[in-house]
Amino acid sequence: MIEIHSPTYFACCGIGGILACGTTHFAMTPVDMLKCRMQIDSTVYRGILDGLRKVGGAQGLRGLYLGGLPTLLGYSMQGMGKYGFYEYFKYRYAQAMPTGNQTVLYLAASATAESLADIMLCPMEAYKVRVQTAGTPFASGFRDGLRRIYRTEGMHGFYKGLVPLWMRQIPYTMVKFASFENIVAGIYGRVLRRRKAQVSKGKQLGVTFAAGYMAGVLCAVVSHPADTVVSKLNNSEGAGVAQTVRRLGARGV
């Protein structure tokens, strides 16, 4: 039995984040690839299904999973930081503010965790977007692509999207964790009218899935504008955040 709030507990949370984020983002690579291309050029496909048919028909499974490796690596690292640090900072902030508002605690812990997790994600996100949105093959392989970015832009090329990534991910994660925690509490307290320990494991899993789905819808709406900026910025060599936002305009964002 793992002792809660022990180093082993926080490590397990990080491992859970790797499995949750890395595998799910990798599985959704085809949709993410089409989303990035449509954010760069809204006329390239009529919609997701049209894009899947065109890319799948022309390039097969390899084309649909273009950018899959940096997606797997980047979001595994981000998941480790997001979930591991969230539980750690939630515990630490609760010690510092034992009588504080729980929602404020969730928001503070999630913002801190995500700011660190995005530093881990940013290089792979930059590489992924370049590969997925390049008009011609970006590089001959994974290592060649990394070298190309470093050769032309240095470390700035890997981290120039960090600020818009923070703009996308920090509000996303704050809304996700705070809404998830409150939705879970609401289901147990107002719908089931039982404590978690009094409910079967199957129902507990159902509550988690339901709360996760509702929280996911809320945070996706919040993060979309900054997501567009991240895609456009990483697709353009030498572009800055302010310049990219001006080019996109309110409608483009």
PDB file of C-alpha atoms in Angstrom:
ATOM      1  CA  MET A   1       0.000   0.000   0.000  1.00  0.00           C
ATOM      2  CA  ILE A   2       1.473   3.350  -1.049  1.00  0.00           C
ATOM      3  CA  GLU A   3       1.487   6.017   1.633  1.00  0.00           C
ATOM      4  CA  ILE A   4      -0.351   9.110   0.394  1.00  0.00           C
ATOM      5  CA  HIS A   5       1.833  12.211  -0.051  1.00  0.00           C
ATOM      6  CA  SER A   6       5.024  10.144   0.174  1.00  0.00           C
ATOM      7  CA  PRO A   7       7.765  10.455  -2.494  1.00  0.00           C
ATOM      8  CA  THR A   8       6.564   7.138  -3.922  1.00  0.00           C
ATOM      9  CA  TYR A   9       3.012   8.502  -4.147  1.00  0.00           C
ATOM     10  CA  PHE A  10       4.129  11.596  -6.089  1.00  0.00           C
ATOM     11  CA  ALA A  11       6.298   9.424  -8.351  1.00  0.00           C
ATOM     12  CA  CYS A  12       3.295   7.187  -9.084  1.00  0.00           C
ATOM     13  CA  CYS A  13       1.225  10.274  -9.941  1.00  0.00           C
ATOM     14  CA  GLY A  14       3.935  11.248 -12.417  1.00  0.00           C
ATOM     15  CA  ILE A  15       3.983   7.765 -13.941  1.00  0.00           C
ATOM     16  CA  GLY A  16       0.213   7.887 -14.201  1.00  0.00           C
ATOM     17  CA  GLY A  17       0.544  11.202 -16.034  1.00  0.00           C
ATOM     18  CA  ILE A  18       3.005   9.659 -18.504  1.00  0.00           C
ATOM     19  CA  LEU A  19       0.607   6.808 -19.261  1.00  0.00           C
ATOM     20  CA  ALA A  20      -2.460   9.048 -19.417  1.00  0.00           C
ATOM     21  CA  CYS A  21      -1.106  11.935 -21.480  1.00  0.00           C
ATOM     22  CA  GLY A  22       1.507  10.253 -23.645  1.00  0.00           C
ATOM     23  CA  THR A  23      -0.691   7.422 -24.882  1.00  0.00           C
ATOM     24  CA  THR A  24      -3.878   9.443 -25.392  1.00  0.00           C
ATOM     25  CA  HIS A  25      -2.161  12.283 -27.253  1.00  0.00           C
ATOM     26  CA  PHE A  26      -0.312   9.777 -29.430  1.00  0.00           C
ATOM     27  CA  ALA A  27      -3.577   8.002 -30.236  1.00  0.00           C
ATOM     28  CA  MET A  28      -5.099  11.336 -31.290  1.00  0.00           C
ATOM     29  CA  THR A  29      -2.139  12.336 -33.487  1.00  0.00           C
ATOM     30  CA  PRO A  30      -4.145  12.187 -36.764  1.00  0.00           C
ATOM     31  CA  VAL A  31      -6.774  14.613 -35.435  1.00  0.00           C
ATOM     32  CA  ASP A  32      -4.124  16.874 -33.904  1.00  0.00           C
ATOM     33  CA  MET A  33      -2.143  16.934 -37.153  1.00  0.00           C
ATOM     34  CA  LEU A  34      -5.225  17.978 -39.141  1.00  0.00           C
ATOM     35  CA  LYS A  35      -6.135  20.586 -36.515  1.00  0.00           C
ATOM     36  CA  CYS A  36      -2.669  22.159 -36.759  1.00  0.00           C
ATOM     37  CA  ARG A  37      -2.833  22.269 -40.565  1.00  0.00           C
ATOM     38  CA  MET A  38      -6.304  23.807 -40.524  1.00  0.00           C
ATOM     39  CA  GLN A  39      -5.127  26.436 -38.024  1.00  0.00           C
ATOM     40  CA  ILE A  40      -2.360  27.404 -40.450  1.00  0.00           C
ATOM     41  CA  ASP A  41      -4.605  27.300 -43.551  1.00  0.00           C
ATOM     42  CA  SER A  42      -8.354  26.993 -42.973  1.00  0.00           C
ATOM     43  CA  THR A  43      -8.962  26.100 -46.654  1.00  0.00           C
ATOM     44  CA  VAL A  44      -6.701  23.028 -46.770  1.00  0.00           C
ATOM     45  CA  TYR A  45      -9.501  20.612 -45.725  1.00  0.00           C
ATOM     46  CA  ARG A  46     -13.282  20.948 -45.588  1.00  0.00           C
ATOM     47  CA  GLY A  47     -13.276  19.288 -42.177  1.00  0.00           C
ATOM     48  CA  ILE A  48     -11.694  16.552 -40.069  1.00  0.00           C
ATOM     49  CA  LEU A  49     -13.294  13.678 -42.014  1.00  0.00           C
ATOM     50  CA  ASP A  50     -12.239  15.208 -45.339  1.00  0.00           C
ATOM     51  CA  GLY A  51      -8.698  15.588 -44.010  1.00  0.00           C
ATOM     52  CA  LEU A  52      -8.554  12.007 -42.749  1.00  0.00           C
ATOM     53  CA  ARG A  53      -9.702  10.718 -46.153  1.00  0.00           C
ATOM     54  CA  LYS A  54      -7.198  12.833 -48.089  1.00  0.00           C
ATOM     55  CA  VAL A  55      -4.159  12.184 -45.905  1.00  0.00           C
ATOM     56  CA  GLY A  56      -5.010   8.520 -45.343  1.00  0.00           C
ATOM     57  CA  GLY A  57      -5.613   7.935 -49.035  1.00  0.00           C
ATOM     58  CA  ALA A  58      -2.395   9.634 -50.130  1.00  0.00           C
ATOM     59  CA  GLN A  59       0.023   8.648 -47.374  1.00  0.00           C
ATOM     60  CA  GLY A  60      -1.652   5.888 -45.388  1.00  0.00           C
ATOM     61  CA  LEU A  61      -1.149   5.331 -41.670  1.00  0.00           C
ATOM     62  CA  ARG A  62       2.344   6.863 -41.785  1.00  0.00           C
ATOM     63  CA  GLY A  63       0.924  10.157 -42.999  1.00  0.00           C
ATOM     64  CA  LEU A  64      -1.845  10.162 -40.403  1.00  0.00           C
ATOM     65  CA  TYR A  65       0.674   9.648 -37.594  1.00  0.00           C
ATOM     66  CA  LEU A  66       3.119  12.266 -38.823  1.00  0.00           C
ATOM     67  CA  GLY A  67       4.581  13.865 -35.701  1.00  0.00           C
ATOM     68  CA  GLY A  68       3.639  10.901 -33.540  1.00  0.00           C
ATOM     69  CA  LEU A  69       7.070  10.448 -31.925  1.00  0.00           C
ATOM     70  CA  PRO A  70       7.483  14.037 -30.653  1.00  0.00           C
ATOM     71  CA  THR A  71       3.852  13.912 -29.547  1.00  0.00           C
ATOM     72  CA  LEU A  72       4.468  10.757 -27.509  1.00  0.00           C
ATOM     73  CA  LEU A  73       7.707  12.066 -25.985  1.00  0.00           C
ATOM     74  CA  GLY A  74       6.512  15.616 -25.344  1.00  0.00           C
ATOM     75  CA  TYR A  75       3.179  14.811 -23.783  1.00  0.00           C
ATOM     76  CA  SER A  76       4.636  11.973 -21.722  1.00  0.00           C
ATOM     77  CA  MET A  77       7.008  14.474 -20.140  1.00  0.00           C
ATOM     78  CA  GLN A  78       4.243  17.030 -19.778  1.00  0.00           C
ATOM     79  CA  GLY A  79       1.920  14.472 -18.204  1.00  0.00           C
ATOM     80  CA  MET A  80       4.586  13.483 -15.711  1.00  0.00           C
ATOM     81  CA  GLY A  81       4.999  17.107 -14.666  1.00  0.00           C
ATOM     82  CA  LYS A  82       1.320  17.994 -14.776  1.00  0.00           C
ATOM     83  CA  TYR A  83       0.026  15.222 -12.537  1.00  0.00           C
ATOM     84  CA  GLY A  84       3.092  14.706 -10.370  1.00  0.00           C
ATOM     85  CA  PHE A  85       3.592  18.394  -9.616  1.00  0.00           C
ATOM     86  CA  TYR A  86      -0.142  19.022  -9.226  1.00  0.00           C
ATOM     87  CA  GLU A  87      -0.460  16.522  -6.410  1.00  0.00           C
ATOM     88  CA  TYR A  88       2.780  17.763  -4.840  1.00  0.00           C
ATOM     89  CA  PHE A  89       1.831  21.442  -4.896  1.00  0.00           C
ATOM     90  CA  LYS A  90      -1.744  20.721  -3.839  1.00  0.00           C
ATOM     91  CA  TYR A  91      -0.302  19.022  -0.767  1.00  0.00           C
ATOM     92  CA  ARG A  92       2.211  21.800  -0.081  1.00  0.00           C
ATOM     93  CA  TYR A  93      -0.277  24.632  -0.578  1.00  0.00           C
ATOM     94  CA  ALA A  94      -2.788  22.862   1.664  1.00  0.00           C
ATOM     95  CA  GLN A  95      -0.144  22.808   4.388  1.00  0.00           C
ATOM     96  CA  ALA A  96       0.517  26.517   3.892  1.00  0.00           C
ATOM     97  CA  MET A  97      -3.205  27.415   3.719  1.00  0.00           C
ATOM     98  CA  PRO A  98      -4.983  24.799   5.904  1.00  0.00           C
ATOM     99  CA  THR A  99      -8.211  26.852   6.095  1.00  0.00           C
ATOM    100  CA  GLY A 100      -8.067  28.284   2.586  1.00  0.00           C
ATOM    101  CA  ASN A 101     -10.688  28.000  -0.136  1.00  0.00           C
ATOM    102  CA  GLN A 102     -10.351  24.617  -1.850  1.00  0.00           C
ATOM    103  CA  THR A 103     -10.976  25.944  -5.353  1.00  0.00           C
ATOM    104  CA  VAL A 104      -8.247  28.569  -4.927  1.00  0.00           C
ATOM    105  CA  LEU A 105      -5.956  25.756  -3.793  1.00  0.00           C
ATOM    106  CA  TYR A 106      -6.739  23.696  -6.909  1.00  0.00           C
ATOM    107  CA  LEU A 107      -6.190  26.703  -9.174  1.00  0.00           C
ATOM    108  CA  ALA A 108      -2.853  27.623  -7.593  1.00  0.00           C
ATOM    109  CA  ALA A 109      -1.514  24.058  -7.605  1.00  0.00           C
ATOM    110  CA  SER A 110      -2.559  23.407 -11.199  1.00  0.00           C
ATOM    111  CA  ALA A 111      -1.099  26.707 -12.472  1.00  0.00           C
ATOM    112  CA  THR A 112       2.233  25.996 -10.797  1.00  0.00           C
ATOM    113  CA  ALA A 113       2.336  22.422 -12.052  1.00  0.00           C
ATOM    114  CA  GLU A 114       1.453  23.324 -15.628  1.00  0.00           C
ATOM    115  CA  SER A 115       3.988  26.163 -15.838  1.00  0.00           C
ATOM    116  CA  LEU A 116       6.734  23.625 -15.080  1.00  0.00           C
ATOM    117  CA  ALA A 117       5.239  20.859 -17.235  1.00  0.00           C
ATOM    118  CA  ASP A 118       5.138  23.144 -20.287  1.00  0.00           C
ATOM    119  CA  ILE A 119       8.879  23.780 -20.063  1.00  0.00           C
ATOM    120  CA  MET A 120       9.258  20.027 -20.473  1.00  0.00           C
ATOM    121  CA  LEU A 121       6.773  19.908 -23.368  1.00  0.00           C
ATOM    122  CA  CYS A 122       7.782  22.976 -25.385  1.00  0.00           C
ATOM    123  CA  PRO A 123      10.722  21.604 -27.461  1.00  0.00           C
ATOM    124  CA  MET A 124       8.735  18.585 -28.667  1.00  0.00           C
ATOM    125  CA  GLU A 125       5.650  20.732 -29.352  1.00  0.00           C
ATOM    126  CA  ALA A 126       7.754  23.065 -31.510  1.00  0.00           C
ATOM    127  CA  TYR A 127       9.194  20.130 -33.442  1.00  0.00           C
ATOM    128  CA  LYS A 128       5.790  18.426 -33.803  1.00  0.00           C
ATOM    129  CA  VAL A 129       4.118  21.486 -35.310  1.00  0.00           C
ATOM    130  CA  ARG A 130       6.989  22.030 -37.766  1.00  0.00           C
ATOM    131  CA  VAL A 131       6.767  18.433 -38.976  1.00  0.00           C
ATOM    132  CA  GLN A 132       2.978  18.388 -39.235  1.00  0.00           C
ATOM    133  CA  THR A 133       2.544  21.716 -41.027  1.00  0.00           C
ATOM    134  CA  ALA A 134       5.562  21.850 -43.358  1.00  0.00           C
ATOM    135  CA  GLY A 135       4.605  21.988 -47.030  1.00  0.00           C
ATOM    136  CA  THR A 136       7.436  19.583 -47.870  1.00  0.00           C
ATOM    137  CA  PRO A 137       9.050  16.975 -45.579  1.00  0.00           C
ATOM    138  CA  PHE A 138      10.657  18.979 -42.782  1.00  0.00           C
ATOM    139  CA  ALA A 139      13.557  16.597 -42.137  1.00  0.00           C
ATOM    140  CA  SER A 140      14.840  13.137 -42.994  1.00  0.00           C
ATOM    141  CA  GLY A 141      14.325  11.911 -39.436  1.00  0.00           C
ATOM    142  CA  PHE A 142      13.740  12.847 -35.822  1.00  0.00           C
ATOM    143  CA  ARG A 143      17.344  13.761 -34.957  1.00  0.00           C
ATOM    144  CA  ASP A 144      17.821  15.573 -38.261  1.00  0.00           C
ATOM    145  CA  GLY A 145      14.763  17.719 -37.517  1.00  0.00           C
ATOM    146  CA  LEU A 146      16.048  18.638 -34.062  1.00  0.00           C
ATOM    147  CA  ARG A 147      19.419  19.590 -35.535  1.00  0.00           C
ATOM    148  CA  ARG A 148      17.759  21.692 -38.224  1.00  0.00           C
ATOM    149  CA  ILE A 149      15.789  23.749 -35.707  1.00  0.00           C
ATOM    150  CA  TYR A 150      18.855  24.242 -33.513  1.00  0.00           C
ATOM    151  CA  ARG A 151      21.054  25.121 -36.505  1.00  0.00           C
ATOM    152  CA  THR A 152      18.682  27.801 -37.830  1.00  0.00           C
ATOM    153  CA  GLU A 153      17.246  29.261 -34.598  1.00  0.00           C
ATOM    154  CA  GLY A 154      19.221  27.874 -31.677  1.00  0.00           C
ATOM    155  CA  MET A 155      17.457  27.118 -28.398  1.00  0.00           C
ATOM    156  CA  HIS A 156      15.049  29.963 -29.155  1.00  0.00           C
ATOM    157  CA  GLY A 157      13.551  27.809 -31.883  1.00  0.00           C
ATOM    158  CA  PHE A 158      12.507  25.228 -29.297  1.00  0.00           C
ATOM    159  CA  TYR A 159      11.201  27.692 -26.724  1.00  0.00           C
ATOM    160  CA  LYS A 160       9.820  30.626 -28.717  1.00  0.00           C
ATOM    161  CA  GLY A 161       6.352  29.136 -28.325  1.00  0.00           C
ATOM    162  CA  LEU A 162       6.588  28.861 -24.535  1.00  0.00           C
ATOM    163  CA  VAL A 163       4.587  32.009 -23.714  1.00  0.00           C
ATOM    164  CA  PRO A 164       1.606  31.127 -25.959  1.00  0.00           C
ATOM    165  CA  LEU A 165       1.936  27.538 -24.727  1.00  0.00           C
ATOM    166  CA  TRP A 166       1.560  28.870 -21.175  1.00  0.00           C
ATOM    167  CA  MET A 167      -1.385  30.982 -22.398  1.00  0.00           C
ATOM    168  CA  ARG A 168      -3.001  27.815 -23.747  1.00  0.00           C
ATOM    169  CA  GLN A 169      -2.084  25.232 -21.157  1.00  0.00           C
ATOM    170  CA  ILE A 170      -2.174  27.070 -17.822  1.00  0.00           C
ATOM    171  CA  PRO A 171      -5.822  28.267 -18.125  1.00  0.00           C
ATOM    172  CA  TYR A 172      -6.663  24.853 -19.619  1.00  0.00           C
ATOM    173  CA  THR A 173      -5.173  22.999 -16.660  1.00  0.00           C
ATOM    174  CA  MET A 174      -6.557  25.397 -14.058  1.00  0.00           C
ATOM    175  CA  VAL A 175     -10.069  24.949 -15.418  1.00  0.00           C
ATOM    176  CA  LYS A 176      -9.565  21.196 -15.840  1.00  0.00           C
ATOM    177  CA  PHE A 177      -8.399  20.401 -12.335  1.00  0.00           C
ATOM    178  CA  ALA A 178     -10.551  22.931 -10.478  1.00  0.00           C
ATOM    179  CA  SER A 179     -13.717  21.934 -12.350  1.00  0.00           C
ATOM    180  CA  PHE A 180     -12.872  18.224 -12.116  1.00  0.00           C
ATOM    181  CA  GLU A 181     -12.366  18.360  -8.339  1.00  0.00           C
ATOM    182  CA  ASN A 182     -15.588  20.331  -7.822  1.00  0.00           C
ATOM    183  CA  ILE A 183     -17.643  18.202 -10.219  1.00  0.00           C
ATOM    184  CA  VAL A 184     -16.481  15.036  -8.445  1.00  0.00           C
ATOM    185  CA  ALA A 185     -17.396  16.542  -5.069  1.00  0.00           C
ATOM    186  CA  GLY A 186     -20.763  17.629  -6.464  1.00  0.00           C
ATOM    187  CA  ILE A 187     -21.602  14.181  -7.854  1.00  0.00           C
ATOM    188  CA  TYR A 188     -20.821  12.462  -4.566  1.00  0.00           C
ATOM    189  CA  GLY A 189     -22.445  15.115  -2.396  1.00  0.00           C
ATOM    190  CA  ARG A 190     -25.513  16.098  -4.415  1.00  0.00           C
ATOM    191  CA  VAL A 191     -26.243  13.252  -6.825  1.00  0.00           C
ATOM    192  CA  LEU A 192     -25.137  10.058  -5.062  1.00  0.00           C
ATOM    193  CA  ARG A 193     -25.365  11.627  -1.588  1.00  0.00           C
ATOM    194  CA  ARG A 194     -22.621   9.321  -0.364  1.00  0.00           C
ATOM    195  CA  ARG A 195     -18.968   9.546   0.467  1.00  0.00           C
ATOM    196  CA  LYS A 196     -16.503   8.135  -2.035  1.00  0.00           C
ATOM    197  CA  ALA A 197     -15.553   5.289   0.318  1.00  0.00           C
ATOM    198  CA  GLN A 198     -19.206   4.182   0.452  1.00  0.00           C
ATOM    199  CA  VAL A 199     -19.450   3.756  -3.330  1.00  0.00           C
ATOM    200  CA  SER A 200     -18.285   0.702  -5.311  1.00  0.00           C
ATOM    201  CA  LYS A 201     -15.083   0.849  -7.358  1.00  0.00           C
ATOM    202  CA  GLY A 202     -17.111   0.654 -10.547  1.00  0.00           C
ATOM    203  CA  LYS A 203     -19.201   3.689  -9.626  1.00  0.00           C
ATOM    204  CA  GLN A 204     -16.081   5.566  -8.534  1.00  0.00           C
ATOM    205  CA  LEU A 205     -14.607   4.975 -11.987  1.00  0.00           C
ATOM    206  CA  GLY A 206     -17.858   6.160 -13.578  1.00  0.00           C
ATOM    207  CA  VAL A 207     -17.782   9.350 -11.509  1.00  0.00           C
ATOM    208  CA  THR A 208     -14.174   9.961 -12.573  1.00  0.00           C
ATOM    209  CA  PHE A 209     -14.992   9.492 -16.259  1.00  0.00           C
ATOM    210  CA  ALA A 210     -18.085  11.725 -16.087  1.00  0.00           C
ATOM    211  CA  ALA A 211     -16.257  14.491 -14.244  1.00  0.00           C
ATOM    212  CA  GLY A 212     -13.266  14.215 -16.576  1.00  0.00           C
ATOM    213  CA  TYR A 213     -15.471  14.510 -19.658  1.00  0.00           C
ATOM    214  CA  MET A 214     -17.294  17.595 -18.368  1.00  0.00           C
ATOM    215  CA  ALA A 215     -14.060  19.220 -17.230  1.00  0.00           C
ATOM    216  CA  GLY A 216     -12.465  18.468 -20.613  1.00  0.00           C
ATOM    217  CA  VAL A 217     -15.201  20.297 -22.519  1.00  0.00           C
ATOM    218  CA  LEU A 218     -14.835  23.374 -20.319  1.00  0.00           C
ATOM    219  CA  CYS A 219     -11.051  23.592 -20.573  1.00  0.00           C
ATOM    220  CA  ALA A 220     -10.986  23.001 -24.349  1.00  0.00           C
ATOM    221  CA  VAL A 221     -13.150  26.087 -24.895  1.00  0.00           C
ATOM    222  CA  VAL A 222     -10.824  28.186 -22.734  1.00  0.00           C
ATOM    223  CA  SER A 223      -7.592  27.079 -24.422  1.00  0.00           C
ATOM    224  CA  HIS A 224      -8.496  27.181 -28.132  1.00  0.00           C
ATOM    225  CA  PRO A 225      -7.386  30.753 -29.019  1.00  0.00           C
ATOM    226  CA  ALA A 226      -3.872  30.278 -27.616  1.00  0.00           C
ATOM    227  CA  ASP A 227      -3.679  26.855 -29.299  1.00  0.00           C
ATOM    228  CA  THR A 228      -4.081  28.555 -32.687  1.00  0.00           C
ATOM    229  CA  VAL A 229      -1.277  30.992 -31.842  1.00  0.00           C
ATOM    230  CA  VAL A 230       1.042  28.104 -30.853  1.00  0.00           C
ATOM    231  CA  SER A 231       0.470  26.331 -34.178  1.00  0.00           C
ATOM    232  CA  LYS A 232       0.980  29.467 -36.270  1.00  0.00           C
ATOM    233  CA  LEU A 233       4.031  30.596 -34.311  1.00  0.00           C
ATOM    234  CA  ASN A 234       5.873  27.283 -34.506  1.00  0.00           C
ATOM    235  CA  ASN A 235       5.110  27.052 -38.221  1.00  0.00           C
ATOM    236  CA  SER A 236       6.861  30.365 -38.960  1.00  0.00           C
ATOM    237  CA  GLU A 237      10.606  30.822 -38.567  1.00  0.00           C
ATOM    238  CA  GLY A 238      11.527  34.053 -36.790  1.00  0.00           C
ATOM    239  CA  ALA A 239       7.949  35.050 -35.941  1.00  0.00           C
ATOM    240  CA  GLY A 240       7.131  36.557 -32.541  1.00  0.00           C
ATOM    241  CA  VAL A 241       4.023  36.205 -30.371  1.00  0.00           C
ATOM    242  CA  ALA A 242       2.715  39.753 -30.867  1.00  0.00           C
ATOM    243  CA  GLN A 243       3.362  39.629 -34.616  1.00  0.00           C
ATOM    244  CA  THR A 244       1.573  36.280 -34.916  1.00  0.00           C
ATOM    245  CA  VAL A 245      -1.480  37.523 -32.983  1.00  0.00           C
ATOM    246  CA  ARG A 246      -1.703  40.631 -35.196  1.00  0.00           C
ATOM    247  CA  ARG A 247      -1.535  38.505 -38.341  1.00  0.00           C
ATOM    248  CA  LEU A 248      -4.279  36.181 -37.148  1.00  0.00           C
ATOM    249  CA  GLY A 249      -6.642  38.865 -35.854  1.00  0.00           C
ATOM    250  CA  ALA A 250      -9.588  38.213 -33.579  1.00  0.00           C
ATOM    251  CA  ARG A 251     -11.392  35.957 -36.056  1.00  0.00           C
ATOM    252  CA  GLY A 252      -8.273  33.910 -36.851  1.00  0.00           C
ATOM    253  CA  VAL A 253      -7.524  33.304 -33.185  1.00  0.00           C
TER     254      VAL A 253
END
